[in-house]
mmCIF file of C-alpha atoms in Angstrom:
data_model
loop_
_atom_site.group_PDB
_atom_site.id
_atom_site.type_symbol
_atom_site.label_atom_id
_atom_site.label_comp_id
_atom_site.label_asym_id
_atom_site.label_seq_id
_atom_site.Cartn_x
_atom_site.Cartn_y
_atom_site.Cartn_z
ATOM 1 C CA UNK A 176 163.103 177.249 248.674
ATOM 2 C CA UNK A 177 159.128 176.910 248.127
ATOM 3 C CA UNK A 178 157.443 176.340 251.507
ATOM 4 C CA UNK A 179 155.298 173.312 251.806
ATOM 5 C CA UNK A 180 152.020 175.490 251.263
ATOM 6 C CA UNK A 181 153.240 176.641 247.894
ATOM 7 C CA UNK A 182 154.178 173.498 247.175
ATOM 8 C CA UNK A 183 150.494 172.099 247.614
ATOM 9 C CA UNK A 184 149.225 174.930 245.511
ATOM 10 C CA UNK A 185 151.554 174.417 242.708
ATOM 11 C CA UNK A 186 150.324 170.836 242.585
ATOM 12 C CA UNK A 187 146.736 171.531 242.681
ATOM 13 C CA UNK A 188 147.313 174.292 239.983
ATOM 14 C CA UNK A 189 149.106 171.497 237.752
ATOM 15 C CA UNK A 190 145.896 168.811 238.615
ATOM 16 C CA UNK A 191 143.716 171.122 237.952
ATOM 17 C CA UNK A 192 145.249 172.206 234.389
ATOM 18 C CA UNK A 193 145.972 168.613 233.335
ATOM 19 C CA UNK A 194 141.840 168.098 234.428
ATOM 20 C CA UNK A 195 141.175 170.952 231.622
ATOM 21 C CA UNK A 196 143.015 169.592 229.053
ATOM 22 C CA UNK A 197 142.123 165.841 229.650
ATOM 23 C CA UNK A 198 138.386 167.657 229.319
ATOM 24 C CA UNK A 199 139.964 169.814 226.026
ATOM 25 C CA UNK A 200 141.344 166.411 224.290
ATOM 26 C CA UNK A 201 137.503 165.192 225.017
ATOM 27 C CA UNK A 202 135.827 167.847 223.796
ATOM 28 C CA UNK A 203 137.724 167.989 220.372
ATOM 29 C CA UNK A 204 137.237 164.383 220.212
ATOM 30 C CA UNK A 205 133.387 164.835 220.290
ATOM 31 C CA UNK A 206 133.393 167.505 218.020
ATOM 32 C CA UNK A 207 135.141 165.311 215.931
ATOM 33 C CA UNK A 208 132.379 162.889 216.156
ATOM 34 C CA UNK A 209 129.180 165.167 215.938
ATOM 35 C CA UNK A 210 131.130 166.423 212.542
ATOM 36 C CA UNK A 211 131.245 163.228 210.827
ATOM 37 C CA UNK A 212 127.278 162.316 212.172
ATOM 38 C CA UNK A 213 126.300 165.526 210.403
ATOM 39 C CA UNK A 214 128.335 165.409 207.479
ATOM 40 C CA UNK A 215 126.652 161.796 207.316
ATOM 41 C CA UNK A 216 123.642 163.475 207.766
ATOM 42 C CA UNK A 217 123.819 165.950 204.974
ATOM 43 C CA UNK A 218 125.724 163.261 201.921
ATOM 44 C CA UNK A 219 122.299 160.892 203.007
ATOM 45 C CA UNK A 220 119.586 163.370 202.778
ATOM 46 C CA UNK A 221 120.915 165.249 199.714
ATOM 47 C CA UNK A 222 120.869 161.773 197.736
ATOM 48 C CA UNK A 223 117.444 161.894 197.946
ATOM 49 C CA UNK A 224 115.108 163.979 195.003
ATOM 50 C CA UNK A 225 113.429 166.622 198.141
ATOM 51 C CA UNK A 226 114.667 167.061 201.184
ATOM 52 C CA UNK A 227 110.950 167.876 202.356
ATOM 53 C CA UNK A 228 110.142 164.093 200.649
ATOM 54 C CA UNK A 229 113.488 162.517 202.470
ATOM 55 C CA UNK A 230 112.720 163.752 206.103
ATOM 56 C CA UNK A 231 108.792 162.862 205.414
ATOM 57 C CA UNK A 232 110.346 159.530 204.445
ATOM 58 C CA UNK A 233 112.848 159.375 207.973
ATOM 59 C CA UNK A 234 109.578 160.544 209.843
ATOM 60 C CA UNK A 235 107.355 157.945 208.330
ATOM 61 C CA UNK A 236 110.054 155.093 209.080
ATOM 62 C CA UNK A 237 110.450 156.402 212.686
ATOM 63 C CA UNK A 238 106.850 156.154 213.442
ATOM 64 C CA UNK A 239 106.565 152.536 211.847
ATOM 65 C CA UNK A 240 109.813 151.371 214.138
ATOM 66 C CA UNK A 241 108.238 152.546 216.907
ATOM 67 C CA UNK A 242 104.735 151.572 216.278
ATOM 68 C CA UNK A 243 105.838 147.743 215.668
ATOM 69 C CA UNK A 244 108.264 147.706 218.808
ATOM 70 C CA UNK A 245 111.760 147.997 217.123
ATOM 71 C CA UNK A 246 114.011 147.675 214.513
ATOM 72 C CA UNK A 247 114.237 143.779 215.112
ATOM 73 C CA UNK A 248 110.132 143.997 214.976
ATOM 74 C CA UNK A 249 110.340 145.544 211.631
ATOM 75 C CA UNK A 250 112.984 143.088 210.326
ATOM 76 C CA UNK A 251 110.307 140.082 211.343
ATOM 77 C CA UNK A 252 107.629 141.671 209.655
ATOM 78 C CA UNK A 253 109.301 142.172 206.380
ATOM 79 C CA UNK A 254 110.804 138.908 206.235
ATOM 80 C CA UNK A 255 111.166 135.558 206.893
ATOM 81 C CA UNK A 256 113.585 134.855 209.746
ATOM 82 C CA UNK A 257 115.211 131.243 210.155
ATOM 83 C CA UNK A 258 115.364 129.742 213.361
ATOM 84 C CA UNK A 259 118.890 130.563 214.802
ATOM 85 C CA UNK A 260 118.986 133.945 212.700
ATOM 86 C CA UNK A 261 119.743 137.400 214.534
ATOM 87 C CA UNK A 262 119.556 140.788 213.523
ATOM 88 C CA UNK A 263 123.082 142.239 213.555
ATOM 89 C CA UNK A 264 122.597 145.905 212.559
ATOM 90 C CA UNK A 265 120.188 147.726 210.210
ATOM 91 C CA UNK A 266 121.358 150.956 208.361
ATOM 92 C CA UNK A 267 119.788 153.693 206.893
ATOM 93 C CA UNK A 268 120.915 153.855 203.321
ATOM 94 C CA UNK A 269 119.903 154.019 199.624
ATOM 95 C CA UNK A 270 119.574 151.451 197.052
ATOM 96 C CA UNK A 271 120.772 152.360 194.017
ATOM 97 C CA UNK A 272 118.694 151.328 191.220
ATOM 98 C CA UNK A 273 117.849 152.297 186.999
ATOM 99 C CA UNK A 274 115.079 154.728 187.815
ATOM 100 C CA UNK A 275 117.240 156.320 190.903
ATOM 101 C CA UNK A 276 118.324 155.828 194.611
ATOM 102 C CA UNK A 277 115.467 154.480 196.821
ATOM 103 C CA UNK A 278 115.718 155.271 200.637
ATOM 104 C CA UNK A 279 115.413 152.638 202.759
ATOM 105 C CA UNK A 280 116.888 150.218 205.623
ATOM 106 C CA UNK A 281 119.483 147.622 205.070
ATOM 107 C CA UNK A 282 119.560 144.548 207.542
ATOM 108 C CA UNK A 283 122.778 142.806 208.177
ATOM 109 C CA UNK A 284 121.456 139.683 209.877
ATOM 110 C CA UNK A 285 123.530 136.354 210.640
ATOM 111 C CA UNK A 286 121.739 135.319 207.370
ATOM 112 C CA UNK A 287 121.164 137.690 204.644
ATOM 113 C CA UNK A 288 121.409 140.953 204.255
ATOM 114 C CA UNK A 289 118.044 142.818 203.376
ATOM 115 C CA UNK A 290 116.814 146.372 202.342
ATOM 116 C CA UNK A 291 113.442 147.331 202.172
ATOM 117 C CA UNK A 292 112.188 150.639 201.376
ATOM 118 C CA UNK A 293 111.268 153.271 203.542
ATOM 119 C CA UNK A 294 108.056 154.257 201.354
ATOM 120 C CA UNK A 295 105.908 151.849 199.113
ATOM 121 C CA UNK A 296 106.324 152.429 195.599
ATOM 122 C CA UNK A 297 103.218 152.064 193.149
ATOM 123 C CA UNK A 298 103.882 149.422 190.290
ATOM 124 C CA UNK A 299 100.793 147.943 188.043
ATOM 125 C CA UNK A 300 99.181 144.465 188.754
ATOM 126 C CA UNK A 301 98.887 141.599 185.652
ATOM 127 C CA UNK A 302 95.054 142.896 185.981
ATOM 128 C CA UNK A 303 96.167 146.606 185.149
ATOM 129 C CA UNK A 304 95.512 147.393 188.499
ATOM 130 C CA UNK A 305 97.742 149.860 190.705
ATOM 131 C CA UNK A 306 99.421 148.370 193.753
ATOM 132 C CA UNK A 307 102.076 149.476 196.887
ATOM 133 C CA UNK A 308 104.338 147.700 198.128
ATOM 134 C CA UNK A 309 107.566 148.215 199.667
ATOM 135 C CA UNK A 310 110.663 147.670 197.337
ATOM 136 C CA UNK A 311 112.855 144.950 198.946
ATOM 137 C CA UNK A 312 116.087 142.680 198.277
ATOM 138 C CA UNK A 313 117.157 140.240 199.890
ATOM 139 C CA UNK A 314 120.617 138.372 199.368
ATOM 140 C CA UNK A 315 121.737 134.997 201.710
ATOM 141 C CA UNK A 316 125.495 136.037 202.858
ATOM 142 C CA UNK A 317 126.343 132.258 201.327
ATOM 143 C CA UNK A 318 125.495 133.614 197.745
ATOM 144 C CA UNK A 319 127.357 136.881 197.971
ATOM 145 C CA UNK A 320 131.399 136.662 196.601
ATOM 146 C CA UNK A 321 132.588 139.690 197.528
ATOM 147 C CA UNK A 322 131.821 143.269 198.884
ATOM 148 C CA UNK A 323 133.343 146.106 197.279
ATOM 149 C CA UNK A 324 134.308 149.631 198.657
ATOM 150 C CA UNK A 325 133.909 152.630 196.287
ATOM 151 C CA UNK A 326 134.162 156.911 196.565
ATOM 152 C CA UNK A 327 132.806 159.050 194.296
ATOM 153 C CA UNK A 328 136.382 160.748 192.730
ATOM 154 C CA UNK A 329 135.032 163.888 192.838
ATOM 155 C CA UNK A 330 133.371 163.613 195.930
ATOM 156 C CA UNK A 331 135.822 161.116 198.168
ATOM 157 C CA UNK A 332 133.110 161.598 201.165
ATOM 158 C CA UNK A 333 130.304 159.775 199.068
ATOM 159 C CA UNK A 334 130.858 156.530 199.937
ATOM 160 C CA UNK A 335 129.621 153.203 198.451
ATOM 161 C CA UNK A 336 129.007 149.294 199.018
ATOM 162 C CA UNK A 337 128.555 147.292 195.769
ATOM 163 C CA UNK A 338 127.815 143.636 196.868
ATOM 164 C CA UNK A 339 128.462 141.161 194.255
ATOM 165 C CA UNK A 340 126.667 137.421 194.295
ATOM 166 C CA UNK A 341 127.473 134.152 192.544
ATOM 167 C CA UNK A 342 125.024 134.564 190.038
ATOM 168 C CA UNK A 343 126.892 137.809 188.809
ATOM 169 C CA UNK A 344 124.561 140.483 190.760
ATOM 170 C CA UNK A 345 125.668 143.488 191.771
ATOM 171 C CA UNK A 346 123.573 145.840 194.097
ATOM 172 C CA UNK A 347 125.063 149.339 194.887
ATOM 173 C CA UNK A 348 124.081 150.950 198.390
ATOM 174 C CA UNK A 349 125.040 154.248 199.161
ATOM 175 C CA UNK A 350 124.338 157.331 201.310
ATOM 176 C CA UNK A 351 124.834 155.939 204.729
ATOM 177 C CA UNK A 352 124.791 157.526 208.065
ATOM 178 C CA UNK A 353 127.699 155.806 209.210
ATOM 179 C CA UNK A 354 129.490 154.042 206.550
ATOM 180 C CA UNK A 355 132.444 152.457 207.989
ATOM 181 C CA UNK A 356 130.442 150.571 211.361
ATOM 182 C CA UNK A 357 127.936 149.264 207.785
ATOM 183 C CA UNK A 358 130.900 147.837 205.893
ATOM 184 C CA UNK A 359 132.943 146.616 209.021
ATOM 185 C CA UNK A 360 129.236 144.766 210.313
ATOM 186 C CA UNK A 361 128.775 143.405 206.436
ATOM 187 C CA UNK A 362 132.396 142.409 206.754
ATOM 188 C CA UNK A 363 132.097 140.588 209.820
ATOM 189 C CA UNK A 364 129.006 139.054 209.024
ATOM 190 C CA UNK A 365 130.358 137.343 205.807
ATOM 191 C CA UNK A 366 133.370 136.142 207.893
ATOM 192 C CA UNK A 367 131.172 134.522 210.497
ATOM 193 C CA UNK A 368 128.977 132.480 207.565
ATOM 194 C CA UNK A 369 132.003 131.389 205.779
ATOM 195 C CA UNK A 370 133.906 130.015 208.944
#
């Protein structure tokens, strides 16, 4: 029969294993989690035509957030914002258009959704001249009828979100850090405007 001093030890022995593989489960969890943020990582910067242009791009858009005060900061200065309107999430993601994929931030507001791109791209004035601006799209939730989920068949971890409007638009974005919280905000968003 165990005396009462083994008892206690055997007890604290089985605390104190339980304790390490609580900490194991958490651990593995995490891992989990830092795998999917760099795999993220990786599909979004290799959509891009340099990495050395892509992280100059993530760099340049870093400074600007901070510089104006904020992701919501940058979404006022790009566009309009009604009264009532709040920023729900913005995502770093690619537009896909004819000429190629252009890197940029996608706003899911109570509103719209809007991307703008992280650099300004050069395009010719009526008066020949050459001008930069910032590539942007914007699309009111109430004029978009339905968002799509697609995968690359080849590569199922390439992930995309075509959003179809009304007026028979579609707009492909693609190459985001965290795809599923994008959709599920997107998602959510539309529900909210249409209730």
């Amino acid at each position: 029969m165990p005396t009462p001093a083994h008892q206690s030890l055997m007890l604290k022995q089985s605390n104190i294993a339980d304790r390490v593989d609580s900490m194991l489960k958490r651990m593995n969890k995490l891992g989990k989690k830092a795998d999917k943020f760099a795999h993220g990582i990786r599909e979004h910067v290799k959509l891009g035509n340099k990495i050395s242009e892509t992280l100059k791009g993530k760099l340049t858009l870093g400074a600007r957030i901070l510089q104006v005060g904020g992701v919501k900061k940058v979404f006022r200065q790009f566009f309009s914002v009604s009264e009532g309107e709040r920023l729900l999430k913005a995502c770093q993601c690619y537009l896909s258009t004819t000429s190629g994929p252009i890197a940029g931030l996608l706003f899911i507001s109570t509103h719209k959704l809007a991307f703008c791109s992280e650099r300004s791209i050069q395009l010719s004035s009526p008066e020949g001249k050459s001008i930069r601006v910032h590539y942007k799209v914007v699309i009111p939730l109430e004029k978009i009828e339905r968002v799509n989920q697609s995968e690359n068949a080849k590569k199922p971890s390439q992930k995309y979100m075509e959003v179809v409007t009304v007026d028979g638009f579609d707009f492909w974005f693609m190459g985001f850090l965290s795809y599923k919280k994008a959709f599920k905000c997107v998602e959510q968003a539309m529900t909210a405007t249409s209730t």
